[in-house]
Coordinates of C-alpha atoms and ligand atoms in Angstrom, one line a residue:
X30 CA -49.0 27.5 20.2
X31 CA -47.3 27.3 17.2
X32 CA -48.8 28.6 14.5
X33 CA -47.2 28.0 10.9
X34 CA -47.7 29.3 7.5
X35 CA -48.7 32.7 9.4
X36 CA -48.3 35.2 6.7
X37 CA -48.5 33.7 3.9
X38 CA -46.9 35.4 0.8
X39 CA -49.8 37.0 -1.4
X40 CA -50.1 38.9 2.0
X41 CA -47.2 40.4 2.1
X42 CA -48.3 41.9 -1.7
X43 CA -51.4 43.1 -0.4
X44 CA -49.7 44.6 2.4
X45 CA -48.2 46.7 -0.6
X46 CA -51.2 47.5 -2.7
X47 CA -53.2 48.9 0.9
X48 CA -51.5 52.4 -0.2
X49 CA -52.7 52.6 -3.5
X50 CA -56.1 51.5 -2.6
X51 CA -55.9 54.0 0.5
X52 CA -55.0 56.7 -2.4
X53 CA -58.3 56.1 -3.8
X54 CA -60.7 56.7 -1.2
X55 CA -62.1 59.7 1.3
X56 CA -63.5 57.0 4.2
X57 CA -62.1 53.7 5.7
X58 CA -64.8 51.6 7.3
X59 CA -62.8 48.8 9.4
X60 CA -64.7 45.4 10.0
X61 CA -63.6 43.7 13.2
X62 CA -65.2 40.5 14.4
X63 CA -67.5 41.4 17.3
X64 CA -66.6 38.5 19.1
X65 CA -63.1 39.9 19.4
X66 CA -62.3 43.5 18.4
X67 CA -58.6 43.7 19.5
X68 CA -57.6 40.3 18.0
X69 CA -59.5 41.2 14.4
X70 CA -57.2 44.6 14.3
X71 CA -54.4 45.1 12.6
X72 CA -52.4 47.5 14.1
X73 CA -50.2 47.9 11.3
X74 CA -53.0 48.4 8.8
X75 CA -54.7 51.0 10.7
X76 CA -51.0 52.9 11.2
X77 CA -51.3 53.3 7.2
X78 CA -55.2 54.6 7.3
X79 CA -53.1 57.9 8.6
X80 CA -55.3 61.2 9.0
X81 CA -57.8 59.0 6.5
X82 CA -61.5 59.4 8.6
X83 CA -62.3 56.1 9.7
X84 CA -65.2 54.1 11.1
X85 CA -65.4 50.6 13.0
X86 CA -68.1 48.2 12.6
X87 CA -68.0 44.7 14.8
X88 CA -69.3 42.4 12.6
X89 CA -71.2 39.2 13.5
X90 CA -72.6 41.0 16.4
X91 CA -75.2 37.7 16.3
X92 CA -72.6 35.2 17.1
X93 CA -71.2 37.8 20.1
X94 CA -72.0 38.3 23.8
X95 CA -74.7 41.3 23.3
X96 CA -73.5 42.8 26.8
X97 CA -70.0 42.5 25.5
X98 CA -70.4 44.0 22.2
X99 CA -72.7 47.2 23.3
X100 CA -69.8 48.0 25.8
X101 CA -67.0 47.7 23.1
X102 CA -68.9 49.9 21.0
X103 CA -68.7 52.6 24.1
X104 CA -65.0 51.3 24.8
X105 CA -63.7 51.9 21.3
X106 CA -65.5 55.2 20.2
X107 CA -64.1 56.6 23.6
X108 CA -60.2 55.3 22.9
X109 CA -60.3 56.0 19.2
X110 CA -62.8 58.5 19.0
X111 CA -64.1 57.3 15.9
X112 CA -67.8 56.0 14.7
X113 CA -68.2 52.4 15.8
X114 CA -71.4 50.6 15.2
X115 CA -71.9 46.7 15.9
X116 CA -73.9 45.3 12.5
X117 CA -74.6 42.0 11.5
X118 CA -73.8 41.4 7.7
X119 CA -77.3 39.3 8.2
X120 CA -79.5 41.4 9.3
X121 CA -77.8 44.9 7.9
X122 CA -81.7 46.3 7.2
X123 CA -81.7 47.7 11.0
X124 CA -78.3 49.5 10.0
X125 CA -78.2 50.7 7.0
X126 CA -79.7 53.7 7.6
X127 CA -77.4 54.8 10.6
X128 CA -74.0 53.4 8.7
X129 CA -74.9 55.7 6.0
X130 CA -75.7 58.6 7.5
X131 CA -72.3 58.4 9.6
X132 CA -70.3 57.7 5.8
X133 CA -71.8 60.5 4.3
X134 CA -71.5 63.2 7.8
X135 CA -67.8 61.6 7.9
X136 CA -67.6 62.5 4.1
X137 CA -69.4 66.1 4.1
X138 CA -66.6 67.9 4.9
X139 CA -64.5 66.5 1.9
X140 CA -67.6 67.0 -0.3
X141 CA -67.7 70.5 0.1
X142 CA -63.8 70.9 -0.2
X143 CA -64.7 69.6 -4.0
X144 CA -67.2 72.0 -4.3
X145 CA -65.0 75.1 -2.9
X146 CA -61.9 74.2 -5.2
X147 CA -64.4 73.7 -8.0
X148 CA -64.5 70.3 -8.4
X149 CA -67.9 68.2 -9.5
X150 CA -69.6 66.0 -7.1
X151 CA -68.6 62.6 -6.6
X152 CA -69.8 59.6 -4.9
X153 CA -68.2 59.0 -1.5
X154 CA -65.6 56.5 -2.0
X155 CA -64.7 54.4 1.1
X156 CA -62.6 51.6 1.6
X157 CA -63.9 48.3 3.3
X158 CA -60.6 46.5 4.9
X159 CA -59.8 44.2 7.7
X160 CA -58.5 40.6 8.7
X161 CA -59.6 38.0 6.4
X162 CA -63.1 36.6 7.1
X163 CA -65.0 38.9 9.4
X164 CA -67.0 39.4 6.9
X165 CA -66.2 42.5 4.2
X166 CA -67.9 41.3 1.2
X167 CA -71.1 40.0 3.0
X168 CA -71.4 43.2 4.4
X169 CA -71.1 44.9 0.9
X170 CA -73.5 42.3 -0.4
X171 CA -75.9 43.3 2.5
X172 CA -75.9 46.8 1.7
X173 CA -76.1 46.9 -1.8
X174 CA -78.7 44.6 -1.9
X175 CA -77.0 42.3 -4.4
X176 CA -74.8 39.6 -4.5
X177 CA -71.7 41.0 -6.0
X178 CA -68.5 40.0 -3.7
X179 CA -67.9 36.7 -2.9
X180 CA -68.3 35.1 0.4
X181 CA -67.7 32.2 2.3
X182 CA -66.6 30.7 5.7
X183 CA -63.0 30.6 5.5
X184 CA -59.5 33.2 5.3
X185 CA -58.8 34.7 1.6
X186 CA -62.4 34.0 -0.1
X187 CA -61.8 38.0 -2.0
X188 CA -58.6 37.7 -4.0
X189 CA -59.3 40.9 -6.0
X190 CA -60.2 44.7 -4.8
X191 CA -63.5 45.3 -6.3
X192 CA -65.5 48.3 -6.5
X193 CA -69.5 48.2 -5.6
X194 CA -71.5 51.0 -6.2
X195 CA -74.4 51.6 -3.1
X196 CA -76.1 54.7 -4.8
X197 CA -75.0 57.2 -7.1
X198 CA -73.7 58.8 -3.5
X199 CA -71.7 55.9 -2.6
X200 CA -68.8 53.1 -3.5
X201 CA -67.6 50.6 -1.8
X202 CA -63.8 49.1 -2.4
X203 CA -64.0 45.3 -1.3
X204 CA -60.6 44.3 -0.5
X205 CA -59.2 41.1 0.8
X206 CA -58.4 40.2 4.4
X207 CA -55.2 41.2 5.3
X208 CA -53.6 39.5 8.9
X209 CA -50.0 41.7 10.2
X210 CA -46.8 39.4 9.7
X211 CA -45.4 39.8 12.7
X212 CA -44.8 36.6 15.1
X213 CA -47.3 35.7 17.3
X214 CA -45.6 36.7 20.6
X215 CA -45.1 40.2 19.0
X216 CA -48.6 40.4 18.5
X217 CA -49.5 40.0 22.1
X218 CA -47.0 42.0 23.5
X219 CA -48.5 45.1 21.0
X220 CA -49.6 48.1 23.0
X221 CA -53.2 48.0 20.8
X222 CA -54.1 44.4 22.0
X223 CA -52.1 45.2 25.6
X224 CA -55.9 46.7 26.6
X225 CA -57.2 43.5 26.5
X226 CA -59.2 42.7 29.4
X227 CA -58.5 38.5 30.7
X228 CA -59.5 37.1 33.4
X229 CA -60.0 34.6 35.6
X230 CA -58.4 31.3 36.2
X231 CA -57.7 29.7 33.2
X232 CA -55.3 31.7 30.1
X233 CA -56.6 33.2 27.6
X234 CA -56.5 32.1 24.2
X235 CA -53.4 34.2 22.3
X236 CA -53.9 36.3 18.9
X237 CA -53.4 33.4 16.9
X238 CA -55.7 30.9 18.7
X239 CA -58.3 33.0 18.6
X240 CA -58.0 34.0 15.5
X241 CA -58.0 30.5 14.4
X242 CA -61.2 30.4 16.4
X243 CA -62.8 32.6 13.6
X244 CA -60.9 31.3 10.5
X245 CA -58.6 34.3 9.8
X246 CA -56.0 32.4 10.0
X247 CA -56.4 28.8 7.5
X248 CA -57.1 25.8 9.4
X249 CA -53.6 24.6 7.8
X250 CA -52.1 26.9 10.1
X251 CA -53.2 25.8 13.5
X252 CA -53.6 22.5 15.5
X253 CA -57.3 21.9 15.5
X254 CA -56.9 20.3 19.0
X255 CA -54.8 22.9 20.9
X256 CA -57.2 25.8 19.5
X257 CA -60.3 23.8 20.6
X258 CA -58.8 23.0 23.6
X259 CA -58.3 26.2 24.7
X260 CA -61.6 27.6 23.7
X261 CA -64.0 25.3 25.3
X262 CA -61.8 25.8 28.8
X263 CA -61.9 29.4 28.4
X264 CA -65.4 29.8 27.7
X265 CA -66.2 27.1 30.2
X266 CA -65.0 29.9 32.6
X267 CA -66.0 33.0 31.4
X268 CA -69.7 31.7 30.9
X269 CA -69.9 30.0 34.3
X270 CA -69.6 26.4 32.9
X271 CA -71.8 27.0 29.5
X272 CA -69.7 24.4 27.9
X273 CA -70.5 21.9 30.5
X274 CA -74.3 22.5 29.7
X275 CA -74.3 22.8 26.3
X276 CA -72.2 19.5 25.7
X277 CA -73.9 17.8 28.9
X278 CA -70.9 17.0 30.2
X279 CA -71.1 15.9 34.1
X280 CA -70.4 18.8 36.7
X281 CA -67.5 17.0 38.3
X282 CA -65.9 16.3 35.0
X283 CA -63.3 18.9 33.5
X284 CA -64.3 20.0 30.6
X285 CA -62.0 18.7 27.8
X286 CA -62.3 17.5 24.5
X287 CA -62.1 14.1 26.1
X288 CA -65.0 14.9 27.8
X289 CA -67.2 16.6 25.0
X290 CA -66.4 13.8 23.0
X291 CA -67.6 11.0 25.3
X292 CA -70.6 13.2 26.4
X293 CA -71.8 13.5 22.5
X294 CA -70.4 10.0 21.7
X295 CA -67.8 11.1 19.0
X296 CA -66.3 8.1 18.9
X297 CA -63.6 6.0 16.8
X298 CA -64.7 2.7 15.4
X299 CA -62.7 1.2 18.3
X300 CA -65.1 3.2 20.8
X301 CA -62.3 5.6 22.5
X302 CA -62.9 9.4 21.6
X303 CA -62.8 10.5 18.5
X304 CA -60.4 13.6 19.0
X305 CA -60.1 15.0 15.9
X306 CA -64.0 15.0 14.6
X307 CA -64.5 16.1 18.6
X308 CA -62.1 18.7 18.3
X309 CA -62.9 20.1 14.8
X310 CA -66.8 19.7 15.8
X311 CA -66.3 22.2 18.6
X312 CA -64.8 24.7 16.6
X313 CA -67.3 24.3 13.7
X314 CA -70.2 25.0 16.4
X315 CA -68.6 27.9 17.7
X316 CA -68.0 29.5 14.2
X317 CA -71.7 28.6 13.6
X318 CA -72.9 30.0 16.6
X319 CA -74.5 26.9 17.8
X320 CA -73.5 28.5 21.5
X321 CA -75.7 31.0 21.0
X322 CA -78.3 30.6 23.3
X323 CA -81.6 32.9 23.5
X324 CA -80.1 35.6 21.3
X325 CA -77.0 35.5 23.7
X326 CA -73.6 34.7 22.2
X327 CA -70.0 34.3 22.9
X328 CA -67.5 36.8 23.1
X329 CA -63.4 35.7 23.8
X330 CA -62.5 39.4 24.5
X331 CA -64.5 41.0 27.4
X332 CA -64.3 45.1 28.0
X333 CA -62.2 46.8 30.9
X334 CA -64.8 47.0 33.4
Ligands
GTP8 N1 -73.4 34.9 11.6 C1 -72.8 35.8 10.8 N2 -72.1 35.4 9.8 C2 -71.5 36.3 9.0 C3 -71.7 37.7 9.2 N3 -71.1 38.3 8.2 C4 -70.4 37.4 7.5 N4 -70.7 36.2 8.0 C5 -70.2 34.9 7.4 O1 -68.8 34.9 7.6 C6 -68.1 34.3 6.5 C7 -67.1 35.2 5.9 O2 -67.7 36.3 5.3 P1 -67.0 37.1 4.1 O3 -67.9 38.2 3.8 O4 -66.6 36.2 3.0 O5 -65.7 37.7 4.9 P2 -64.6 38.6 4.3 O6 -64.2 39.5 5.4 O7 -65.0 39.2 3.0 O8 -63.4 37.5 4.1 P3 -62.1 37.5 3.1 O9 -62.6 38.0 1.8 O10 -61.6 36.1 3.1 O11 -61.1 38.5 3.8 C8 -69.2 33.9 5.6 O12 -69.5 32.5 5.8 C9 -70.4 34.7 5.9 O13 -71.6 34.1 5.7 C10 -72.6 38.1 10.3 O14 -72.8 39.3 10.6 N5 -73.1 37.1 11.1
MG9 MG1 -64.2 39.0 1.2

């Protein structure tokens, strides 16, 4: 697929400034989108983090497959050997506590460094960073209580680092999203996303499409068709024809947008289907989590078995 406008140039600045905002802080917490926690890396953001101790939340773990997620939490503190917690910027209250307690264990050791050389006692300063919309600054909002960083539904929202204090123990650095500029085909042929796990009959979606999937990439950047295309196929498959149910779409009819659009009756005023509104519709009720079903989301990345 082809995706344009892929690193767009205010990127390529931030790219810059990541080393003087790395300079600035003792932890790095990385937010990756649970639904996908090797597409929402960057691998050449986390080759700058260096020696820096870092933790991995998977954000939106309401939107994700709950099996999925609780076995890429074990996957990914056994390959990286880091803290990894799945939160949900929602609901932080049930981890607030636990996120903490790992910052501050993960920042003990650099506290009493300051104390040994001398040095007064400062907050713990950690930097919040990660692909554009997974949700930084609505995790920060979540955690401070207050609604200080600005949020909202689509890639770039946070223009600006910005500093939120938690306590007088903590700061957060709000940064905005950054996504690599390397091609697309580069990106899947890197050895980080070379673990991903696909199966079954029907391809995967690449980096890009399913990054478009979860607006880190603009919707200028992507064909609204192709990405939805893909999506409702794949999960079609993985989730033993949830698609088909969900869009009551016949059993011996493929599942296309075709299909989904006739099914709901997205239809132009000359009565054929709708493709566009079908096709953006589909991705909107994904992004929404109107597929979650029972507490059980979607997740396009599955874990190694
Ligand atoms: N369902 C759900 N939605 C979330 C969660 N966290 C964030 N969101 C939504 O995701 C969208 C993006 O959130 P932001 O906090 O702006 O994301 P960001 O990573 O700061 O994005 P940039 O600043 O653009 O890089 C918003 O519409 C949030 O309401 C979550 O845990 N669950
Ligand atoms: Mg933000």
């Amino acid at each position: 697929m082809a995706i344009i406008q892929w690193y767009p140039g205010h990127i390529a600045k931030l790219e810059r400034e990541l080393d003087h905002w790395l300079g600035l802080v003792d932890v790095v917490l990385e937010v990756r989108d649970a639904r996908m926690p090797l597409a929402t890396t960057n691998p050449r953001l986390r080759a700058r983090y260096g020696n820096k101790p870092s933790v991995i939340l998977l954000n939106k773990s309401d939107l994700a497959d709950t099996k999925q997620t609780a076995a890429w939490v074990d996957h990914l503190k056994e390959v990286e050997n880091l803290g990894v917690l799945g939160v949900n910027a929602h609901a932080i209250h049930q981890w607030k506590k636990p996120l903490e307690g790992l910052l501050k264990r993960i920042a003990a050791p650099l506290q009493a460094k300051r104390k040994q050389q001398g040095l007064k006692p400062r907050p713990v300063r950690v930097l919040v960073a990660g692909m554009p919309n997974v949700g930084k600054s609505s995790l920060i909002n979540a955690l401070s209580g207050r609604h200080k960083a600005a949020t909202g539904h689509k890639a770039g929202v946070t223009r600006q680092p910005q500093w939120v204090r938690l306590h007088e123990t903590l700061e957060l650095l709000d940064t905005p999203g950054i996504i690599p500029p390397i091609l697309e085909t580069e990106m899947d042929n890197h050895e980080l996303w070379q673990t991903s796990f696909e199966q079954g009959k029907v391809q995967p979606l690449s980096i890009g499409e399913k990054l478009a999937t979860v607006s880190s990439v603009g919707d200028a950047a992507f064909d609204e068709a192709t990405v939805s295309t893909r999506l409702l196929s794949w999960v079609d498959e993985a989730y033993n024809g949830l698609m088909h149910t969900l869009y009551e779409v016949p059993e011996d009819v493929p599942i296309s947008i075709e299909s989904v659009g006739q099914a709901r009756r997205w239809l132009t005023s000359g009565g054929g289907v709708d493709e566009s509104r079908t096709a953006r519709q589909v991705l909107t009720d994904f992004r929404q989590g109107r597929w979650v079903k029972g507490g059980f989301g979607v997740s396009l990345e599955w874990v190694p078995e």
